Short mmCIF file of C-alpha atoms in Angstrom, two decimals:
data_model
loop_
_atom_site.label_atom_id
_atom_site.label_comp_id
_atom_site.label_asym_id
_atom_site.label_seq_id
_atom_site.Cartn_x
_atom_site.Cartn_y
_atom_site.Cartn_z
CA MET A 5 -94.93 -14.86 -26.26
CA ALA A 6 -92.60 -13.38 -23.65
CA ILE A 7 -92.75 -9.77 -22.46
CA GLU A 8 -89.26 -8.30 -22.65
CA ALA A 9 -87.40 -5.60 -20.74
CA ASP A 10 -83.82 -4.80 -19.79
CA VAL A 11 -84.63 -4.90 -16.06
CA VAL A 12 -87.61 -6.51 -14.33
CA VAL A 13 -88.43 -5.35 -10.80
CA VAL A 14 -90.52 -7.74 -8.71
CA GLY A 15 -92.37 -5.76 -6.04
CA GLY A 16 -94.32 -2.51 -6.09
CA GLY A 17 -93.60 -0.93 -2.70
CA LEU A 18 -91.20 1.88 -1.91
CA ALA A 19 -88.11 -0.26 -2.58
CA GLY A 20 -89.47 -1.57 -5.88
CA ALA A 21 -90.52 1.88 -7.07
CA THR A 22 -87.14 3.32 -6.10
CA ALA A 23 -85.26 0.51 -7.87
CA ALA A 24 -87.36 0.98 -11.01
CA LEU A 25 -86.81 4.75 -11.03
CA SER A 26 -83.08 4.30 -10.35
CA ALA A 27 -82.70 1.81 -13.21
CA ALA A 28 -84.78 3.93 -15.60
CA ARG A 29 -82.48 6.89 -14.96
CA GLU A 30 -79.65 4.78 -16.36
CA GLY A 31 -81.46 4.69 -19.69
CA VAL A 32 -82.71 1.09 -19.69
CA HIS A 33 -86.23 -0.24 -20.23
CA VAL A 34 -87.73 -1.27 -16.89
CA HIS A 35 -90.81 -3.35 -16.20
CA LEU A 36 -92.26 -3.50 -12.68
CA ILE A 37 -94.41 -6.43 -11.51
CA SER A 38 -96.55 -5.99 -8.41
CA ALA A 39 -98.67 -8.90 -7.19
CA LYS A 40 -100.87 -6.89 -4.84
CA GLU A 41 -101.52 -3.49 -3.38
CA SER A 42 -98.39 -1.88 -2.01
CA THR A 43 -97.74 -1.95 1.73
CA LEU A 44 -97.47 1.84 1.40
CA ARG A 45 -101.25 1.89 1.76
CA GLN A 46 -100.83 0.59 5.30
CA ALA A 47 -97.88 2.84 6.19
CA SER A 48 -97.91 6.28 7.80
CA GLY A 49 -96.56 8.12 4.75
CA LEU A 50 -93.54 9.25 6.79
CA ILE A 51 -90.07 8.52 5.39
CA ASP A 52 -87.85 7.35 8.24
CA ALA A 53 -84.10 7.21 7.62
CA LEU A 54 -82.64 6.26 11.01
CA GLY A 55 -84.05 7.29 14.35
CA TYR A 56 -82.31 4.95 16.81
CA PRO A 57 -79.04 3.20 15.85
CA ASP A 58 -78.99 1.37 19.18
CA PRO A 59 -82.72 0.81 19.82
CA ASP A 60 -82.45 -0.23 23.45
CA GLY A 61 -85.19 2.10 24.64
CA ARG A 62 -82.72 4.33 26.49
CA SER A 63 -80.92 6.22 23.71
CA PRO A 64 -82.38 9.55 22.57
CA PRO A 65 -83.48 9.86 18.93
CA LEU A 66 -80.83 10.81 16.43
CA ALA A 67 -80.80 14.45 15.34
CA ASN A 68 -78.93 13.47 12.15
CA PRO A 69 -79.54 9.96 10.72
CA TYR A 70 -76.16 9.90 8.97
CA ASP A 71 -74.39 10.22 12.33
CA GLY A 72 -75.63 6.79 13.36
CA VAL A 73 -74.67 4.72 10.31
CA ASP A 74 -71.18 3.83 11.56
CA ASP A 75 -72.67 2.55 14.84
CA LEU A 76 -74.74 -0.11 13.07
CA PRO A 77 -73.56 -3.74 12.84
CA ASP A 78 -71.54 -4.78 9.80
CA GLY A 79 -74.37 -6.71 8.18
CA HIS A 80 -76.83 -3.84 8.28
CA PRO A 81 -77.98 -2.72 4.80
CA TYR A 82 -76.65 0.80 5.43
CA ARG A 83 -73.20 -0.60 6.14
CA VAL A 84 -73.38 -2.68 2.94
CA VAL A 85 -74.37 0.16 0.58
CA GLY A 86 -72.95 3.12 2.53
CA ALA A 87 -74.39 6.38 3.86
CA ASP A 88 -74.07 8.01 0.44
CA ALA A 89 -76.64 5.57 -0.93
CA LEU A 90 -79.10 6.76 1.72
CA ARG A 91 -78.41 10.37 0.80
CA GLU A 92 -78.86 9.66 -2.92
CA GLY A 93 -81.98 7.58 -2.28
CA LEU A 94 -83.57 10.44 -0.37
CA ALA A 95 -82.63 12.83 -3.19
CA LEU A 96 -84.31 10.52 -5.72
CA PHE A 97 -87.40 10.46 -3.49
CA ASP A 98 -87.42 14.26 -3.23
CA ASP A 99 -87.29 14.52 -7.00
CA ALA A 100 -90.13 12.03 -7.43
CA VAL A 101 -92.57 13.61 -4.96
CA GLY A 102 -91.77 17.28 -5.52
CA ASP A 103 -93.39 19.78 -3.15
CA ARG A 104 -95.73 17.19 -1.63
CA TYR A 105 -93.08 16.44 1.04
CA ARG A 106 -90.92 18.49 3.36
CA GLY A 107 -87.55 17.82 5.02
CA GLY A 108 -85.30 17.83 1.97
CA HIS A 109 -83.69 21.12 3.00
CA THR A 110 -81.72 19.53 5.83
CA ASP A 111 -79.90 16.36 6.88
CA ARG A 112 -81.55 16.52 10.29
CA ASN A 113 -84.48 14.42 11.42
CA ALA A 114 -87.75 16.12 12.27
CA LEU A 115 -89.94 15.09 15.21
CA VAL A 116 -93.51 14.39 14.15
CA ALA A 117 -96.37 13.91 16.61
CA THR A 118 -98.15 10.57 16.21
CA THR A 119 -101.68 9.51 17.10
CA SER A 120 -100.31 7.76 20.18
CA GLY A 121 -98.89 11.02 21.50
CA ARG A 122 -95.25 10.20 20.78
CA ALA A 123 -92.64 12.24 18.93
CA LYS A 124 -91.28 10.19 16.05
CA PRO A 125 -87.96 11.01 14.31
CA THR A 126 -88.34 11.05 10.53
CA ALA A 127 -86.43 12.41 7.55
CA ARG A 128 -89.29 13.34 5.21
CA TYR A 129 -92.93 14.10 5.97
CA PRO A 130 -95.98 15.15 3.94
CA ARG A 131 -96.59 18.85 3.43
CA SER A 132 -99.89 18.45 5.32
CA VAL A 133 -97.99 17.24 8.40
CA ALA A 134 -95.33 19.99 8.42
CA PRO A 135 -97.15 22.60 10.59
CA GLY A 136 -97.44 20.04 13.40
CA LEU A 137 -93.73 19.41 14.04
CA VAL A 138 -92.91 19.02 17.72
CA SER A 139 -90.05 21.54 17.37
CA ASP A 140 -92.63 24.25 16.63
CA ASP A 141 -93.54 26.07 19.85
CA ARG A 142 -97.03 27.24 18.86
CA ASP A 143 -99.81 26.14 21.19
CA THR A 144 -101.77 23.24 19.74
CA LEU A 145 -105.22 21.67 19.78
CA LEU A 146 -105.57 18.03 18.76
CA VAL A 147 -108.99 17.01 17.46
CA GLY A 148 -110.33 13.47 17.23
CA PHE A 149 -113.66 12.19 15.94
CA GLU A 150 -116.20 9.91 17.56
CA ALA A 151 -116.47 8.18 14.17
CA ALA A 152 -112.70 7.56 13.97
CA THR A 153 -111.94 5.54 17.06
CA ASP A 154 -108.22 4.91 16.47
CA PHE A 155 -107.22 8.41 17.62
CA ASP A 156 -107.80 9.49 21.22
CA ALA A 157 -106.94 13.19 21.01
CA PRO A 158 -107.09 13.96 24.78
CA LEU A 159 -104.80 11.00 25.53
CA ALA A 160 -102.34 12.02 22.80
CA ALA A 161 -102.30 15.57 24.19
CA GLU A 162 -101.67 14.26 27.69
CA ARG A 163 -98.74 12.14 26.54
CA LEU A 164 -97.15 14.96 24.55
CA THR A 165 -97.44 17.24 27.58
CA ALA A 166 -95.83 14.60 29.78
CA ALA A 167 -93.00 14.29 27.26
CA GLY A 168 -92.17 17.98 27.78
CA VAL A 169 -93.03 19.46 24.38
CA PRO A 170 -92.28 23.22 24.12
CA PHE A 171 -95.94 24.26 23.74
CA ASP A 172 -99.30 23.90 25.43
CA VAL A 173 -101.37 21.11 23.92
CA ALA A 174 -104.99 20.16 24.50
CA GLY A 175 -107.20 17.48 23.02
CA ALA A 176 -110.89 17.26 22.14
CA THR A 177 -113.13 14.58 20.68
CA ILE A 178 -116.08 15.78 18.61
CA ALA A 179 -118.77 14.34 16.38
CA PHE A 180 -117.96 14.41 12.68
CA PRO A 181 -120.49 16.57 10.79
CA GLY A 182 -123.24 14.49 9.19
CA ASP A 183 -124.69 11.09 9.97
CA TYR A 184 -121.84 8.58 10.33
CA ARG A 185 -121.49 5.35 12.27
CA ALA A 186 -118.88 5.06 15.01
CA ASP A 187 -116.79 2.82 12.75
CA ALA A 188 -117.17 4.86 9.57
CA ALA A 189 -114.42 4.30 7.00
CA VAL A 190 -111.71 6.94 7.09
CA THR A 191 -111.92 7.29 3.32
CA ARG A 192 -115.64 8.07 3.58
CA LEU A 193 -115.00 10.89 6.04
CA ALA A 194 -112.12 12.20 3.91
CA HIS A 195 -114.29 12.32 0.81
CA ALA A 196 -117.01 14.17 2.74
CA LEU A 197 -114.49 16.87 3.65
CA GLU A 198 -113.17 17.00 0.11
CA ARG A 199 -116.62 17.32 -1.50
CA ASP A 200 -117.77 19.72 1.27
CA GLU A 201 -121.38 18.74 0.82
CA ASP A 202 -124.38 19.93 2.84
CA ALA A 203 -124.03 18.38 6.31
CA GLY A 204 -127.37 19.63 7.60
CA ASN A 205 -129.17 22.94 8.20
CA GLY A 206 -127.79 24.29 4.93
CA ARG A 207 -124.20 24.30 6.21
CA SER A 208 -121.34 22.48 4.53
CA THR A 209 -119.23 19.76 6.11
CA ARG A 210 -116.25 22.07 6.63
CA GLN A 211 -118.42 24.87 8.01
CA ARG A 212 -119.97 22.58 10.61
CA LEU A 213 -116.59 21.06 11.46
CA ALA A 214 -115.08 24.48 12.11
CA ASP A 215 -118.10 25.43 14.22
CA ARG A 216 -117.59 22.32 16.38
CA VAL A 217 -113.85 22.86 16.81
CA ARG A 218 -113.99 26.57 17.60
CA PRO A 219 -115.27 26.26 21.22
CA HIS A 220 -112.22 24.09 22.03
CA LEU A 221 -109.66 26.33 20.33
CA GLY A 222 -108.64 28.59 23.20
CA ASP A 223 -105.24 30.16 22.48
CA ALA A 224 -104.13 27.41 20.10
CA GLU A 225 -102.43 28.67 16.95
CA ARG A 226 -102.57 25.33 15.17
CA VAL A 227 -105.01 22.42 15.04
CA GLY A 228 -104.12 18.79 14.36
CA PHE A 229 -106.60 16.33 12.86
CA PRO A 230 -106.09 12.64 12.05
CA ALA A 231 -104.78 12.31 8.49
CA MET A 232 -108.12 12.25 6.69
CA LEU A 233 -108.47 15.80 5.37
CA GLY A 234 -109.35 14.74 1.85
CA ASP A 235 -107.69 12.56 -0.72
CA ALA A 236 -106.46 14.30 -3.87
CA HIS A 237 -107.20 17.82 -2.58
CA VAL A 238 -105.88 17.76 0.97
CA GLU A 239 -104.19 21.17 0.64
CA GLU A 240 -107.47 22.79 -0.40
CA VAL A 241 -109.23 21.30 2.64
CA ARG A 242 -106.42 22.35 4.99
CA ALA A 243 -106.35 25.91 3.68
CA ASP A 244 -110.13 26.26 4.00
CA LEU A 245 -110.25 24.93 7.56
CA SER A 246 -107.24 27.07 8.56
CA ASP A 247 -109.02 30.16 7.27
CA ARG A 248 -112.26 29.31 9.06
CA LEU A 249 -110.51 28.61 12.38
CA GLY A 250 -107.86 31.34 12.25
CA ALA A 251 -105.29 28.67 13.15
CA GLU A 252 -103.04 26.57 10.94
CA VAL A 253 -104.44 23.10 10.37
CA PHE A 254 -102.25 20.01 10.00
CA GLU A 255 -102.58 16.24 9.74
CA ILE A 256 -101.38 13.64 12.22
CA PRO A 257 -100.22 10.38 10.53
CA THR A 258 -102.51 7.46 11.30
CA GLY A 259 -102.48 3.70 11.00
CA PRO A 260 -104.08 1.71 8.19
CA PRO A 261 -105.84 2.49 6.02
CA SER A 262 -103.45 5.41 5.65
CA LEU A 263 -104.44 8.24 3.35
CA PRO A 264 -100.89 9.72 3.37
CA GLY A 265 -99.62 6.27 2.35
CA ILE A 266 -102.21 6.00 -0.41
CA ARG A 267 -101.34 9.49 -1.66
CA LEU A 268 -97.64 8.56 -1.70
CA GLU A 269 -98.30 5.35 -3.60
CA ASP A 270 -100.32 7.26 -6.20
CA ARG A 271 -97.54 9.81 -6.68
CA LEU A 272 -94.81 7.19 -6.99
CA PHE A 273 -96.76 5.31 -9.64
CA GLU A 274 -97.24 8.60 -11.50
CA ALA A 275 -93.47 9.12 -11.33
CA LEU A 276 -92.88 5.60 -12.66
CA ASP A 277 -95.18 6.30 -15.58
CA GLU A 278 -93.41 9.60 -16.27
CA ALA A 279 -90.05 7.75 -16.25
CA GLY A 280 -91.29 5.31 -18.91
CA VAL A 281 -91.48 2.29 -16.59
CA SER A 282 -94.03 -0.25 -17.79
CA MET A 283 -96.01 -2.10 -15.14
CA THR A 284 -98.00 -5.25 -14.45
CA THR A 285 -100.11 -5.15 -11.27
CA GLY A 286 -102.32 -7.67 -9.55
CA ASN A 287 -100.51 -10.73 -10.88
CA PRO A 288 -97.88 -12.66 -8.89
CA VAL A 289 -94.56 -14.11 -10.02
CA VAL A 290 -95.01 -17.86 -9.47
CA ASP A 291 -91.92 -19.37 -11.07
CA TYR A 292 -88.66 -18.67 -12.84
CA GLU A 293 -86.27 -20.29 -15.30
CA THR A 294 -82.49 -20.16 -15.44
CA ASP A 295 -80.03 -20.11 -18.33
CA ALA A 296 -77.01 -22.34 -18.94
CA ASP A 297 -74.92 -20.25 -16.50
CA GLY A 298 -77.46 -20.60 -13.72
CA ASP A 299 -78.59 -16.98 -13.94
CA ILE A 300 -82.25 -16.02 -14.14
CA ASP A 301 -83.48 -16.20 -17.71
CA ARG A 302 -87.12 -15.32 -17.16
CA VAL A 303 -89.81 -15.07 -14.50
CA ILE A 304 -93.28 -16.52 -14.89
CA VAL A 305 -96.35 -14.49 -13.93
CA ASP A 306 -99.73 -16.06 -13.23
CA ARG A 307 -102.39 -14.07 -15.04
CA ASN A 308 -105.78 -15.66 -14.35
CA GLY A 309 -104.29 -19.14 -14.71
CA ALA A 310 -102.14 -18.34 -17.74
CA ARG A 311 -98.36 -18.52 -17.30
CA ILE A 312 -96.86 -15.39 -18.87
CA PRO A 313 -93.06 -15.22 -19.21
CA TYR A 314 -91.16 -11.98 -18.60
CA ASP A 315 -87.61 -11.89 -19.99
CA ALA A 316 -84.88 -9.50 -18.84
CA ASP A 317 -81.13 -9.23 -18.52
CA ALA A 318 -81.33 -8.40 -14.80
CA TYR A 319 -83.88 -8.64 -12.01
CA VAL A 320 -84.55 -6.77 -8.78
CA LEU A 321 -86.23 -8.59 -5.89
CA ALA A 322 -88.24 -6.10 -3.79
CA THR A 323 -91.06 -8.17 -2.35
CA GLY A 324 -90.71 -7.10 1.29
CA GLY A 325 -89.80 -8.92 4.46
CA LEU A 326 -91.94 -10.94 6.84
CA VAL A 327 -94.63 -8.26 6.94
CA GLY A 328 -94.71 -7.84 3.17
CA LYS A 329 -94.68 -11.65 2.70
CA GLY A 330 -91.44 -11.53 0.70
CA VAL A 331 -89.93 -13.73 3.40
CA GLU A 332 -91.92 -16.83 4.35
CA SER A 333 -91.46 -19.15 7.29
CA ASP A 334 -92.53 -22.62 8.40
CA ARG A 335 -91.10 -25.36 10.63
CA ASP A 336 -88.22 -25.83 8.20
CA GLY A 337 -87.16 -22.22 8.63
CA PRO A 338 -87.49 -18.90 6.79
CA ARG A 339 -86.98 -18.55 3.04
CA GLU A 340 -87.37 -15.97 0.32
CA GLY A 341 -90.63 -16.68 -1.49
CA VAL A 342 -90.00 -16.08 -5.22
CA PHE A 343 -86.54 -17.42 -6.02
CA GLY A 344 -85.97 -19.53 -2.91
CA CYS A 345 -82.95 -17.50 -1.83
CA ARG A 346 -81.35 -18.39 1.47
CA VAL A 347 -82.53 -16.52 4.57
CA PRO A 348 -80.09 -17.15 7.47
CA ALA A 349 -81.67 -17.95 10.83
CA PRO A 350 -80.72 -19.68 14.09
CA ASP A 351 -81.28 -23.44 13.94
CA ASP A 352 -82.97 -23.27 17.33
CA ARG A 353 -86.40 -21.76 16.71
CA MET A 354 -86.53 -20.65 20.35
CA ALA A 355 -83.70 -18.23 19.51
CA TRP A 356 -85.83 -16.47 16.89
CA SER A 357 -87.47 -14.27 19.51
CA GLU A 358 -86.98 -12.92 23.01
CA ALA A 359 -89.34 -12.32 25.91
CA GLY A 360 -91.35 -9.12 25.52
CA ALA A 361 -93.21 -7.74 22.51
CA PHE A 362 -90.65 -4.99 21.88
CA ALA A 363 -87.49 -6.97 22.62
CA ASP A 364 -84.53 -7.48 20.29
CA HIS A 365 -86.02 -10.30 18.20
CA ALA A 366 -83.84 -12.17 15.71
CA PHE A 367 -86.80 -12.68 13.36
CA ALA A 368 -87.10 -8.90 12.92
CA ARG A 369 -83.79 -8.95 11.03
CA PHE A 370 -84.60 -11.97 8.82
CA GLY A 371 -83.85 -11.47 5.14
CA VAL A 372 -81.35 -12.42 2.48
CA ASP A 373 -77.63 -11.79 2.93
CA THR A 374 -76.11 -9.84 0.05
CA ASP A 375 -72.77 -8.81 -1.36
CA GLU A 376 -71.87 -5.15 -1.93
CA ARG A 377 -73.84 -5.19 -5.22
CA LEU A 378 -76.90 -6.46 -3.32
CA ARG A 379 -76.89 -9.92 -4.91
CA PRO A 380 -78.41 -12.52 -2.53
CA LEU A 381 -75.81 -14.96 -1.23
CA GLY A 382 -76.04 -18.70 -0.74
CA SER A 383 -74.64 -20.67 2.19
CA ASP A 384 -71.24 -20.76 0.44
CA GLY A 385 -71.04 -16.96 0.41
CA GLU A 386 -71.40 -16.78 -3.38
CA PRO A 387 -74.23 -15.03 -5.27
CA GLU A 388 -77.18 -17.35 -5.84
CA PHE A 389 -77.77 -15.70 -9.22
CA GLY A 390 -75.41 -13.36 -11.01
CA ASN A 391 -78.18 -11.09 -12.27
CA LEU A 392 -80.52 -10.87 -9.25
CA PHE A 393 -80.35 -7.88 -6.90
CA ALA A 394 -82.34 -7.37 -3.68
CA ALA A 395 -83.85 -4.22 -2.18
CA GLY A 396 -86.00 -3.21 0.76
CA GLY A 397 -87.44 -5.42 3.46
CA VAL A 398 -86.31 -8.66 1.81
CA VAL A 399 -82.72 -7.65 2.64
CA GLY A 400 -81.76 -8.87 6.12
CA GLY A 401 -79.73 -7.34 8.90
CA ALA A 402 -81.93 -4.45 10.06
CA ASP A 403 -84.61 -4.25 12.73
CA VAL A 404 -86.31 -1.42 10.88
CA ALA A 405 -89.27 -1.08 13.26
CA ARG A 406 -87.07 -0.44 16.30
CA GLU A 407 -84.51 1.61 14.38
CA LYS A 408 -87.13 3.68 12.54
CA SER A 409 -85.25 3.00 9.31
CA ALA A 410 -87.68 1.09 7.04
CA SER A 411 -88.15 3.74 4.37
CA GLY A 412 -84.48 4.71 4.33
CA VAL A 413 -83.41 1.09 3.86
CA SER A 414 -85.88 0.81 0.97
CA LEU A 415 -84.57 3.99 -0.64
CA ALA A 416 -80.85 3.24 -0.20
CA THR A 417 -81.02 -0.40 -1.31
CA GLY A 418 -83.56 0.38 -4.03
CA LEU A 419 -81.26 3.01 -5.48
CA VAL A 420 -78.24 0.67 -5.52
CA ALA A 421 -80.14 -2.42 -6.69
CA GLY A 422 -81.74 -0.52 -9.56
CA ARG A 423 -78.46 1.03 -10.62
CA THR A 424 -76.49 -2.22 -10.49
CA ALA A 425 -79.26 -4.07 -12.32
CA ALA A 426 -79.11 -1.45 -15.08
CA GLU A 427 -75.33 -1.88 -15.25
CA GLU A 428 -75.79 -5.65 -15.57
CA ALA A 429 -78.33 -5.15 -18.35
#
C-alpha cells in the first residue's frame, strides 16, 4: 500500500527542511524522506548567505550579501531565483529557529572568529556565538583543551592578531576538568559540562574549569571556547561560566562533529513536526516510476529490503551535491543519483579541476541545471520531469565553499522549490 502526500521532499538537510516548511506553509500535506543523518551534523551551524561573489582570494568579504548577487554568473542559483528568494529564505529560517540565532535584525554580514583564527562572513549565527563577533572591540581570551585537539587556541589568537582585529586577543590551552583521553569525544566533554558533575576534590566540572581559566584571563572581557558548552542547555552553561569568570563566555564554531550543527538539525526537525510535515528517516529512495506523461508518479523507498511506494503530485530533490552524495561521479561523468537527472560537465575530465587545492575547480559547481521554477533540465533544455523541483547542493552553478554561500543557496532554492511544488500539487 502506497504512502500518499501532496508533496514529497527527498533529502533531510537544510534545503530539504526549508522546502518542506515552505510547501507546508502553502497548506499542502508534505512528507520528507531522509536516507541518513543530515550533513548539518558536520557543518558549523553558521548560516552563510554570500561572503565573496568573486572568490579570487583578493576581494574583501561582502558587508551586505545582497550587494553581490548581481555580480554572480547567470547560471548561479541566486541569479535563477533572485535576491528576494534569499531574503525570504532567511526570514523563513528566522521564524523556524526563533531566538536561538542572531543576525536577523540586519541585512549585513557578521564576521565570526573560527577555530583556525580567521574571520568568516556569515548572515546568521547561533546565540552562543554572538558575543565573539570580530566587530566587538572587547579584549578576548581563547581557550582550547588538551582533550580537544582540533582547536589550537594560541595559534588562532596569533592569526587574529595578525589580521588586525580591533581588540587584544590571547590564547591558552588547558586540561579539561576530570579524567579524559587526549582524543575524547566532543559530545562527552559537552555532556560533562551540561551535567556539571563532581570533577574531583568535591568541585564541579564548571567550577574547576573556571579555576583553570582564571589565571589566563588578564584584562579579557570575554572568553571563547570551542563549541562544546553543552548540548540542549548551552545557554545555562554559558551563563554559569560567564558569572564565575566575570567575563562573557561564547562559543567558537568547530568542525565535525559539530554541536551547533546538531542543535540546528534538532530544531529544524522540531519545526517540521510543528508544521505538520510527516517524515521517514533512515531509508533511502532507490527507484521511481513515471506516469503516462513522463512525470514522476511515485518514488520507491527501501525499508529493510521491502520496497515501499510513496505517491505525491510533486517532488522536491534536495539530496545534496558531491559532498552530500546527491551528485555521483564515475568515469562516465557526474550524474544525479536518485532520478538520473543530467549534470553538465566538461567532456575532458582534466578540465574538472585546476592546480591547487583552493583553485577555481569546475567540479565544485557540478549539479543539475534548472529553469526558473527549479525543474532539472535535460540536454535539450526542457524539464526532465514536469513535477520535480531541485533545491540545495544538488543545484549546480555555485562554488559555495569559496563563495561562503552554501546555506543561503539551500534556503533560497528550498523556499522556491517548496513553494512551486505546492503550486504544482
